[in-house]
Coordinates of C-alpha atoms in Angstrom, one line a residue:
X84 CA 0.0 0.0 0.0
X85 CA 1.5 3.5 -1.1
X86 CA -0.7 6.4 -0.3
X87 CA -0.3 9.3 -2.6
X88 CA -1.5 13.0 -2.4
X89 CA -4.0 11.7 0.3
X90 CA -4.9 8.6 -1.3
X91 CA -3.9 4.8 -0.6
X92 CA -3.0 2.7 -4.1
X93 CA -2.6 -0.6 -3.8
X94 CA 0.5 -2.0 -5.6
X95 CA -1.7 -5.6 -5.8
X96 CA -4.6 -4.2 -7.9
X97 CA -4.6 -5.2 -11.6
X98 CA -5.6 -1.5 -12.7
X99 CA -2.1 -0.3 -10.8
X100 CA -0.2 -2.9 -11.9
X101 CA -1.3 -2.2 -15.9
X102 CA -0.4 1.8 -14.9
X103 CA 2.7 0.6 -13.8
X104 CA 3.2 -1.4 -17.2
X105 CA 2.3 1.7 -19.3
X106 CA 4.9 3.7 -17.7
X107 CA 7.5 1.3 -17.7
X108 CA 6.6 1.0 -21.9
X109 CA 7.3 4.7 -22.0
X110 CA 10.5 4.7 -20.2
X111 CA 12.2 2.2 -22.8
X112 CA 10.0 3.6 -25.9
X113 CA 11.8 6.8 -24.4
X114 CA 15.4 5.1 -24.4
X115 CA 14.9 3.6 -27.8
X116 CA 14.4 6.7 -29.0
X117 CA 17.6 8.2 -27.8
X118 CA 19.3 5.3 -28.8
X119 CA 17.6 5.7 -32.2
X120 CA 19.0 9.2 -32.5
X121 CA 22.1 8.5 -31.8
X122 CA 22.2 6.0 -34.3
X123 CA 20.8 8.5 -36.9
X124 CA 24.0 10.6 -36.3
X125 CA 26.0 7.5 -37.5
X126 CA 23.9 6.1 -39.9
X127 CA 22.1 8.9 -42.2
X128 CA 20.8 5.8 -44.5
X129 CA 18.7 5.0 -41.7
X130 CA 17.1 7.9 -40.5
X131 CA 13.8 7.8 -42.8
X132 CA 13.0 3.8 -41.5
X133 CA 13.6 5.6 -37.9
X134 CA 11.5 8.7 -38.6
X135 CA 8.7 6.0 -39.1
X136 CA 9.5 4.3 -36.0
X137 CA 9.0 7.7 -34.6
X138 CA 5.5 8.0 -35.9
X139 CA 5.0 4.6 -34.8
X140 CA 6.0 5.6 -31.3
X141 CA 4.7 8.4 -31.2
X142 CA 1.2 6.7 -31.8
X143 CA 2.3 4.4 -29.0
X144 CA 2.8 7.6 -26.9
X145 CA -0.4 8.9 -28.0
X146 CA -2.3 5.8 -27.1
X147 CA -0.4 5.4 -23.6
X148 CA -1.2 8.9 -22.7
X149 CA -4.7 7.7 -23.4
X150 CA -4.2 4.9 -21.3
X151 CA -3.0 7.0 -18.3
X152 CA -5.8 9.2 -18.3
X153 CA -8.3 6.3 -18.6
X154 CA -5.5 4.7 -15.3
X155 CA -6.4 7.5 -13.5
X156 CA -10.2 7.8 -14.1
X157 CA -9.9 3.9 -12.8
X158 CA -7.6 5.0 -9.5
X159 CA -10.1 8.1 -8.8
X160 CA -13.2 5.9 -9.3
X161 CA -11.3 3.1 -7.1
X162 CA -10.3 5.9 -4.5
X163 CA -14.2 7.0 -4.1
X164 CA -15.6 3.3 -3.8
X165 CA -13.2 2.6 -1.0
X166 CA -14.0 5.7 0.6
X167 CA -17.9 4.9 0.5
X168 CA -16.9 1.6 1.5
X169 CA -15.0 2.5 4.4
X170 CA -18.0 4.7 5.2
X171 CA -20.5 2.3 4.6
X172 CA -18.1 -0.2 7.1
X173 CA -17.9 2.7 9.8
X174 CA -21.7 3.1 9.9
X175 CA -22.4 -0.6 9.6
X176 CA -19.9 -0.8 12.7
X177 CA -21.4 1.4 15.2
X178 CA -25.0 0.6 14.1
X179 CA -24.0 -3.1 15.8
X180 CA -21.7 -1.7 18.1
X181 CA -25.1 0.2 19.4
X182 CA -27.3 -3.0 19.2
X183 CA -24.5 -4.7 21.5
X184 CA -24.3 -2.1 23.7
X185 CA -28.1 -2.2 23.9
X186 CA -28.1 -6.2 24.4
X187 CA -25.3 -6.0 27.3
X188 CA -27.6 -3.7 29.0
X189 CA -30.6 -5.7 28.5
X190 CA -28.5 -8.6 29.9
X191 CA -26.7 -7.2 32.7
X192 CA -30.6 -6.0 34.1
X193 CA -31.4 -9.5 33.5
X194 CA -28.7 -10.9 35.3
X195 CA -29.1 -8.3 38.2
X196 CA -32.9 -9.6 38.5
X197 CA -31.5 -13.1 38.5
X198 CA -28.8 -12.0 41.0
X199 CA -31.4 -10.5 43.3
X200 CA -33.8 -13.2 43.3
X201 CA -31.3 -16.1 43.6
X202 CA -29.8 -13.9 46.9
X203 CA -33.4 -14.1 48.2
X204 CA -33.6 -17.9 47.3
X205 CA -29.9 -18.7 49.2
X206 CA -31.4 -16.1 52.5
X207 CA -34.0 -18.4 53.1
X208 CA -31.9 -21.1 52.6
X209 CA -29.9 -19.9 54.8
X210 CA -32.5 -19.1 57.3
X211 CA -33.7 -23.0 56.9
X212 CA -30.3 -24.3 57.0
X213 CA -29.8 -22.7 60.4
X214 CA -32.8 -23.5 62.1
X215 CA -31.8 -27.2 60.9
X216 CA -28.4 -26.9 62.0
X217 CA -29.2 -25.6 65.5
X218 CA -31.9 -28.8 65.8
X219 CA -28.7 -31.0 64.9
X220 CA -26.2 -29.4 67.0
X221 CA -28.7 -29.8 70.1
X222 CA -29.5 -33.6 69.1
X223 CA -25.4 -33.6 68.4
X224 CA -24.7 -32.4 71.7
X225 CA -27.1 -34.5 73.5
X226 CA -25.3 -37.5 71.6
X227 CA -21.5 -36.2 72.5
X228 CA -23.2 -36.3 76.2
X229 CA -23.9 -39.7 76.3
X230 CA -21.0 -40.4 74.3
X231 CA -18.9 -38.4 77.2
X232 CA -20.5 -41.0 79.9
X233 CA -19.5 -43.9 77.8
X234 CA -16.5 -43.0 77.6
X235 CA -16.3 -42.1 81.2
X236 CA -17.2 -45.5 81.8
X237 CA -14.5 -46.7 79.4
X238 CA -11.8 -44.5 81.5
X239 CA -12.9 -46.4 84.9
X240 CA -12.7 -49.9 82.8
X241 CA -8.9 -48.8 81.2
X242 CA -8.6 -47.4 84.8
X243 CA -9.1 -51.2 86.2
X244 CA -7.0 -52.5 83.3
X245 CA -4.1 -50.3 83.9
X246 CA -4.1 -51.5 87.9
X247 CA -4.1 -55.2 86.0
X248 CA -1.2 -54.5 84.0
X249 CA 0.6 -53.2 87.3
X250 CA -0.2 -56.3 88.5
X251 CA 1.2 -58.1 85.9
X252 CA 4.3 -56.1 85.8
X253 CA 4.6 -57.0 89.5
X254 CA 3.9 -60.7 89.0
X255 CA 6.6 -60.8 86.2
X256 CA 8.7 -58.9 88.0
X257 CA 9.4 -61.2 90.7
X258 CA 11.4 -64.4 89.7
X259 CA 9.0 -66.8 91.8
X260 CA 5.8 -65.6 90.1
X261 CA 7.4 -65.0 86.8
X262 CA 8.6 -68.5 86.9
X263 CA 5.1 -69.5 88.3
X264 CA 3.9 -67.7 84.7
X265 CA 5.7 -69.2 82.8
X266 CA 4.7 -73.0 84.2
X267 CA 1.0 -72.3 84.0
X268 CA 1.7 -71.1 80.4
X269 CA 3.9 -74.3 79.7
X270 CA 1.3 -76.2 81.5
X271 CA -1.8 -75.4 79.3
X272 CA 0.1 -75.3 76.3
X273 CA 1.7 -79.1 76.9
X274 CA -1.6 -80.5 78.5
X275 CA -3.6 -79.4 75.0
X276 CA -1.2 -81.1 72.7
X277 CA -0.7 -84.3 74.7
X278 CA -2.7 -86.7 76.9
X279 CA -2.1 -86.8 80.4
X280 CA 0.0 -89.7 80.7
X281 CA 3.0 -88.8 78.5
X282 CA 3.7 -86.0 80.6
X283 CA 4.5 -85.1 84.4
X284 CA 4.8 -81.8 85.7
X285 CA 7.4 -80.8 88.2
X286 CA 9.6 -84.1 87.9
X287 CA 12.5 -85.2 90.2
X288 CA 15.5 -86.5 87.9
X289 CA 17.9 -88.3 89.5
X290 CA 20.6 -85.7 90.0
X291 CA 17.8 -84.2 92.1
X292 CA 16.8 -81.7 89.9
X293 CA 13.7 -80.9 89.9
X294 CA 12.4 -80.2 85.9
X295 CA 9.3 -78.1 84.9
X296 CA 8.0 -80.8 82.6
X297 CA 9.3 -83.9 81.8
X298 CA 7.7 -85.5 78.0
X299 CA 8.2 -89.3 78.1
X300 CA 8.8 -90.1 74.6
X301 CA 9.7 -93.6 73.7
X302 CA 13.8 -94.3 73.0
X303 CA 15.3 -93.0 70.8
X304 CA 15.3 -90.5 71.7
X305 CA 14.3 -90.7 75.1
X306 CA 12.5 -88.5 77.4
X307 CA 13.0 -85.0 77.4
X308 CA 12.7 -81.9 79.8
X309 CA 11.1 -78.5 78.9
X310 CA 12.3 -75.9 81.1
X311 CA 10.1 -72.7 81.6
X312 CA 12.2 -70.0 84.1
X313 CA 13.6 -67.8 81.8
X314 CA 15.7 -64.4 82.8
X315 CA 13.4 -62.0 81.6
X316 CA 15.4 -58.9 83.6
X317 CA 18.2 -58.2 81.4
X318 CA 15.1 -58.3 78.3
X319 CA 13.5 -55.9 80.3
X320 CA 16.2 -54.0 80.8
X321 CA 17.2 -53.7 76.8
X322 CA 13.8 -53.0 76.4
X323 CA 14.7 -50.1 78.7
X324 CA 17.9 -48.4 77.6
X325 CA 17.8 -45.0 76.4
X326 CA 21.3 -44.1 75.5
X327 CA 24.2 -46.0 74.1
X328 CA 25.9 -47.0 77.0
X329 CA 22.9 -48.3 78.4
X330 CA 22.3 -50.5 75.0
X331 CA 25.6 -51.9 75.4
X332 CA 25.0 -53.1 79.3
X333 CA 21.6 -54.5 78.5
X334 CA 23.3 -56.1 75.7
X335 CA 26.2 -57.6 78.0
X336 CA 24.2 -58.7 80.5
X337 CA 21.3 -60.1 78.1
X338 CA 24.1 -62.5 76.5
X339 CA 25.6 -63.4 79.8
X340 CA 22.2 -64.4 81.4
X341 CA 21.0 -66.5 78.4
X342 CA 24.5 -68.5 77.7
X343 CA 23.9 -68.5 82.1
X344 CA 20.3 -70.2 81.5
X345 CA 21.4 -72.4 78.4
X346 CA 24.3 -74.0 80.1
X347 CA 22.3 -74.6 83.5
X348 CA 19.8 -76.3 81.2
X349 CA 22.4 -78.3 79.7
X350 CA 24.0 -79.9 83.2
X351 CA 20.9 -80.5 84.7
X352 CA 18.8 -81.8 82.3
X353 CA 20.5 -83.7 80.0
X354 CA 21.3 -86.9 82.0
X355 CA 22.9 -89.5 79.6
X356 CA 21.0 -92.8 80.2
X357 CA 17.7 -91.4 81.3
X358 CA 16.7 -88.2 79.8
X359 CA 17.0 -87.9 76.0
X360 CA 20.3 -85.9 74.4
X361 CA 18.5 -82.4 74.5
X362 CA 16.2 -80.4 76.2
X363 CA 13.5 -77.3 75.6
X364 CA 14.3 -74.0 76.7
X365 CA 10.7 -72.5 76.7
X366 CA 10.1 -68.7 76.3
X367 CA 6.6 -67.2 77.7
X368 CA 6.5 -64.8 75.2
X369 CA 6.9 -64.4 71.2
X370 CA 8.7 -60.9 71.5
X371 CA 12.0 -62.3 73.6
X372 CA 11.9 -65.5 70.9
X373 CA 11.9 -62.9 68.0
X374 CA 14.4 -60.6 70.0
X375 CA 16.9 -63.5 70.5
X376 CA 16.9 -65.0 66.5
X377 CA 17.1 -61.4 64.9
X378 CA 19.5 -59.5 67.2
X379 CA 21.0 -62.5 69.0
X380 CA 21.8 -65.6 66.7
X381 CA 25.1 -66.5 68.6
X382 CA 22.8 -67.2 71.8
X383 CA 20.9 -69.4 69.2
X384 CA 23.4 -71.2 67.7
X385 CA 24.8 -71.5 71.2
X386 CA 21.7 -72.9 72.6
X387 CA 22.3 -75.9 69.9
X388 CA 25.7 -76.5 70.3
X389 CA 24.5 -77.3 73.9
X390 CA 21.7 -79.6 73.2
X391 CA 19.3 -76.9 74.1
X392 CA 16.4 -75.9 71.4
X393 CA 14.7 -72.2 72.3
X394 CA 11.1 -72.5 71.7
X395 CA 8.5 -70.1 71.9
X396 CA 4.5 -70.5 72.5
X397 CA 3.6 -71.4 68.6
X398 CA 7.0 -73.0 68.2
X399 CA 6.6 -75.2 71.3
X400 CA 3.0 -75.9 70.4
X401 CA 4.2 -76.9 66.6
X402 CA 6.8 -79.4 68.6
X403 CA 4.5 -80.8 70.8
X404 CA 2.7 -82.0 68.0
X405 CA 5.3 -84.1 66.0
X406 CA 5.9 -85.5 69.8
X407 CA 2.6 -86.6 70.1
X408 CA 3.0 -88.1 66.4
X409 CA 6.1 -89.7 67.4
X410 CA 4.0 -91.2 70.9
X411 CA 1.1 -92.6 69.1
X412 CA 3.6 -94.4 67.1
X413 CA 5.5 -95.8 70.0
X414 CA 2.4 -97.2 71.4
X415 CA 1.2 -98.6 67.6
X416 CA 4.6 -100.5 67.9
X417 CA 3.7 -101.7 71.6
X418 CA 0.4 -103.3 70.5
X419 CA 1.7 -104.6 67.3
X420 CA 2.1 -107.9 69.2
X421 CA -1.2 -108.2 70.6
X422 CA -2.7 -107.5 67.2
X423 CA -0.7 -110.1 65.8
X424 CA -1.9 -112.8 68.2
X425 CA -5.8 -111.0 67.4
X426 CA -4.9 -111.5 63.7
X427 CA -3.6 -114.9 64.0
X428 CA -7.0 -116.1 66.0
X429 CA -8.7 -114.4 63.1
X430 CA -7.0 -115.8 60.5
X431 CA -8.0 -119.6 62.2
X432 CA -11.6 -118.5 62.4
X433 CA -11.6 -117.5 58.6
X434 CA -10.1 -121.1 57.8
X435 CA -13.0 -123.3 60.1
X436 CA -15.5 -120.7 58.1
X437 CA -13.9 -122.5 55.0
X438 CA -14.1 -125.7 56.6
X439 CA -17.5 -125.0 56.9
X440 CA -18.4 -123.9 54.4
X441 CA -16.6 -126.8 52.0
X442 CA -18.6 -129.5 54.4
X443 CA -22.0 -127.6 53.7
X444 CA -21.0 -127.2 49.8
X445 CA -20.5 -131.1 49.7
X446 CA -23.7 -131.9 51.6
X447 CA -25.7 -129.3 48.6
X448 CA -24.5 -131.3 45.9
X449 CA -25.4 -134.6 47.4
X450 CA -29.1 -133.1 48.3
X451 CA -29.1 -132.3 44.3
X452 CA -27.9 -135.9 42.9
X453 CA -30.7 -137.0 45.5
X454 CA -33.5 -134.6 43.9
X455 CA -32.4 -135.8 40.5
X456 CA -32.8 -139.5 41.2
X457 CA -36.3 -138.7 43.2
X458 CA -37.3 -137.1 39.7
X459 CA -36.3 -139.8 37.8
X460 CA -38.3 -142.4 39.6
X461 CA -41.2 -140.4 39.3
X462 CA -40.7 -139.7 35.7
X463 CA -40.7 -143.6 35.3
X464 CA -43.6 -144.0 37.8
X465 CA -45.7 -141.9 36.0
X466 CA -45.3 -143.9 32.4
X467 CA -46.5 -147.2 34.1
X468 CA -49.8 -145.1 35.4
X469 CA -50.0 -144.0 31.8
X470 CA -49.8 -147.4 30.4
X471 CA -52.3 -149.1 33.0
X472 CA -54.7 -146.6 32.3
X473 CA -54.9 -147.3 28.2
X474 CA -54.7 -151.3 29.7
X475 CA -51.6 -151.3 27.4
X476 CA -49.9 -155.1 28.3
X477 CA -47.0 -154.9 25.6
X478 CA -44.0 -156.0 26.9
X479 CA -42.2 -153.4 28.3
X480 CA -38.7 -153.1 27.4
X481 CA -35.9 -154.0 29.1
X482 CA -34.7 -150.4 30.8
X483 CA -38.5 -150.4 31.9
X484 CA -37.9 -153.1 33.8
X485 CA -35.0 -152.9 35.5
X486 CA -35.1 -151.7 39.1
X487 CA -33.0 -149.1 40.4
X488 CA -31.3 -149.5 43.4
X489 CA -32.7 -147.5 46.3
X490 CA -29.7 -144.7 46.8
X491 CA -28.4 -143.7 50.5
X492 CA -31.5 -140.9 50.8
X493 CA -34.0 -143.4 49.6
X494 CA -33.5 -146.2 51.8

């Protein structure tokens, strides 16, 4: 776009472009005739065939001057029909510029109606909500009363439980009623897996020791002792430490007291010739077994290079089992002779059923040869009726008249 004594031409019209043409026509017509009159100074044969070209051009000037005028009759007319179209555009403009302006009125009192009514709506909403809300907050707090006695209750019961767990602490605290405890725990835990007489609480060995529970299993490999008075202080007292130095004396002591415990266990209950090659060492509670194989293996592995297997309540249960497996199959092998002697004595009554039964099979066949004879005879008796009845005095044959002899049955 070039604008031009006050008016815009653009260079992309076809009318501008062909002005554009014209001019550009005129500016080489204009050079060839330069160049044509300085070739008529060096040719004068050729100046009448270029005095014609000159007529010929200046026709061509003639008709381009023509065409300019007629280019910028086309530009003015262009000129006015984009300035009535830019008008026309303006007016068009502002006439919907106005009808918006009227619509966003008309919309924004609309919407200020809408506003108004739905604020009205949401106040009495508001005004129901409330009056709900104060109903639930008195049925809530009514609720959260009774709630509060309940759980007043529930503080007296925890209250009671707490004094329980003191008690606890106290009985578990003292090595006679810890050790008392652990018994009753071992107690009800051995007399549920086994039946009463392959077990005896609070045995005397013969080294005078007295064990906590002696299992008589069958040899090999023997019966064996399950010993329940475990050292729960220095536990306790791990369980306890807060600094460092604490950890590492709860630490010491905890190994020294179970190495202690496993070694008593070893020398007085593993009596060669009368108990079996091993004992139990049996811990009340899951937390010290767990304790002792994740932070303590060497006390493990310890415990079995002395004979003595740690058990806990599951694990002790689980062992109890395959000892009770291992007892029913110690007294299957004690009765095996007794039901060999009840198998032979059965075996003897199965062959005087045979017996029997051959003696009866012999007297059924005999019984059927007899039958068979009987019918015979009858056969035969009922051919002479026959023959007496049609007075029939042939001579019978011969096999007619022989007589049978009478059989064992008949006679």
């Amino acid at each position: 776009m070039i604008e031009v004594a006050g008016q815009t031409i653009n260079l992309t019209d076809p009318i501008v472009l062909a002005a554009m043409g014209s001019g550009a026509l005129v500016l080489l017509i204009l050079v060839l005739l330069v160049m044509a009159v300085r070739a008529a100074g060096r040719s004068a044969k050729s100046t009448e065939p270029l005095m014609q070209q000159l007529g010929v051009l200046g026709q061509h000037v003639q008709h381009l001057s023509a065409g300019q005028e007629q280019l910028r009759g086309g530009l003015q007319t262009v000129s006015d029909t984009q300035a009535n179209a830019q008008t026309q555009v303006i007016q068009t403009v502002e006439a919907r510029l106005a009808a918006v302006q009227q619509q966003m009125q008309d919309r924004l009192a609309d919407n200020a109606m809408r506003s108004q009514r739905a604020m009205t709506d949401m106040q009495e909403r508001m005004k129901e909500t409330l009056h709900g809300s104060s109903k639930q907050t008195t049925t809530s707090l009514t609720q959260l009363q009774e709630r509060l006695a309940s759980i007043d209750k529930a503080q007296d019961n925890i209250t009671k439980l707490s004094g329980d767990v003191l008690s606890l602490q106290d009985i578990l605290s003292n090595k006679q009623t810890r050790g008392a405890f652990g018994e009753i725990q071992l107690h009800d835990i051995v007399s549920k897996a086994l039946p009463n007489d392959s077990y005896a609480l609070q045995h005397t060995l013969s080294n005078g020791k007295r064990a906590d529970c002696l299992i008589h299993l069958p040899n090999p490999p023997g019966p064996i002792v399950i010993d329940s008075k475990f050292p729960l202080e220095a536990y306790e007292q791990l369980r306890a430490a807060k600094t460092e130095w604490d950890l590492k004396d709860a630490v010491a002591k905890m190994k020294t007291a179970v190495t202690k415990h496993i070694n008593d266990i070893s020398d007085k209950y593993i009596i060669e010739g009368e108990t079996a090659d091993g004992a139990l060492m049996f811990l009340p509670s899951e937390a010290v077994y767990a304790e002792l194989h994740s932070n303590f293996p060497e006390l493990v592995r310890k415990g079995f290079d002395a004979r003595v297997w740690i058990v806990s309540p599951t694990t002790c249960m689980a062992t109890l089992n395959t000892m009770r497996a291992i007892l029913k199959d110690a007294r299957m092998r004690e009765q095996a002779g007794a039901i060999r002697k009840t198998l032979k004595m059965l075996h003897r009554d199965v062959e005087l059923v045979v017996e029997r039964v051959g003696k009866l099979d012999t007297h059924f066949r005999q019984a059927q040869r007899d039958v068979h004879e009987i019918s015979t005879a009858a056969e035969r008796a009922g051919k002479r009726a026959v023959k007496l009845d049609n007075f029939d005095f042939e001579e019978l044959p011969q096999e007619d008249d022989k007589i049978l002899p009478l059989t064992r049955t008949e006679a």
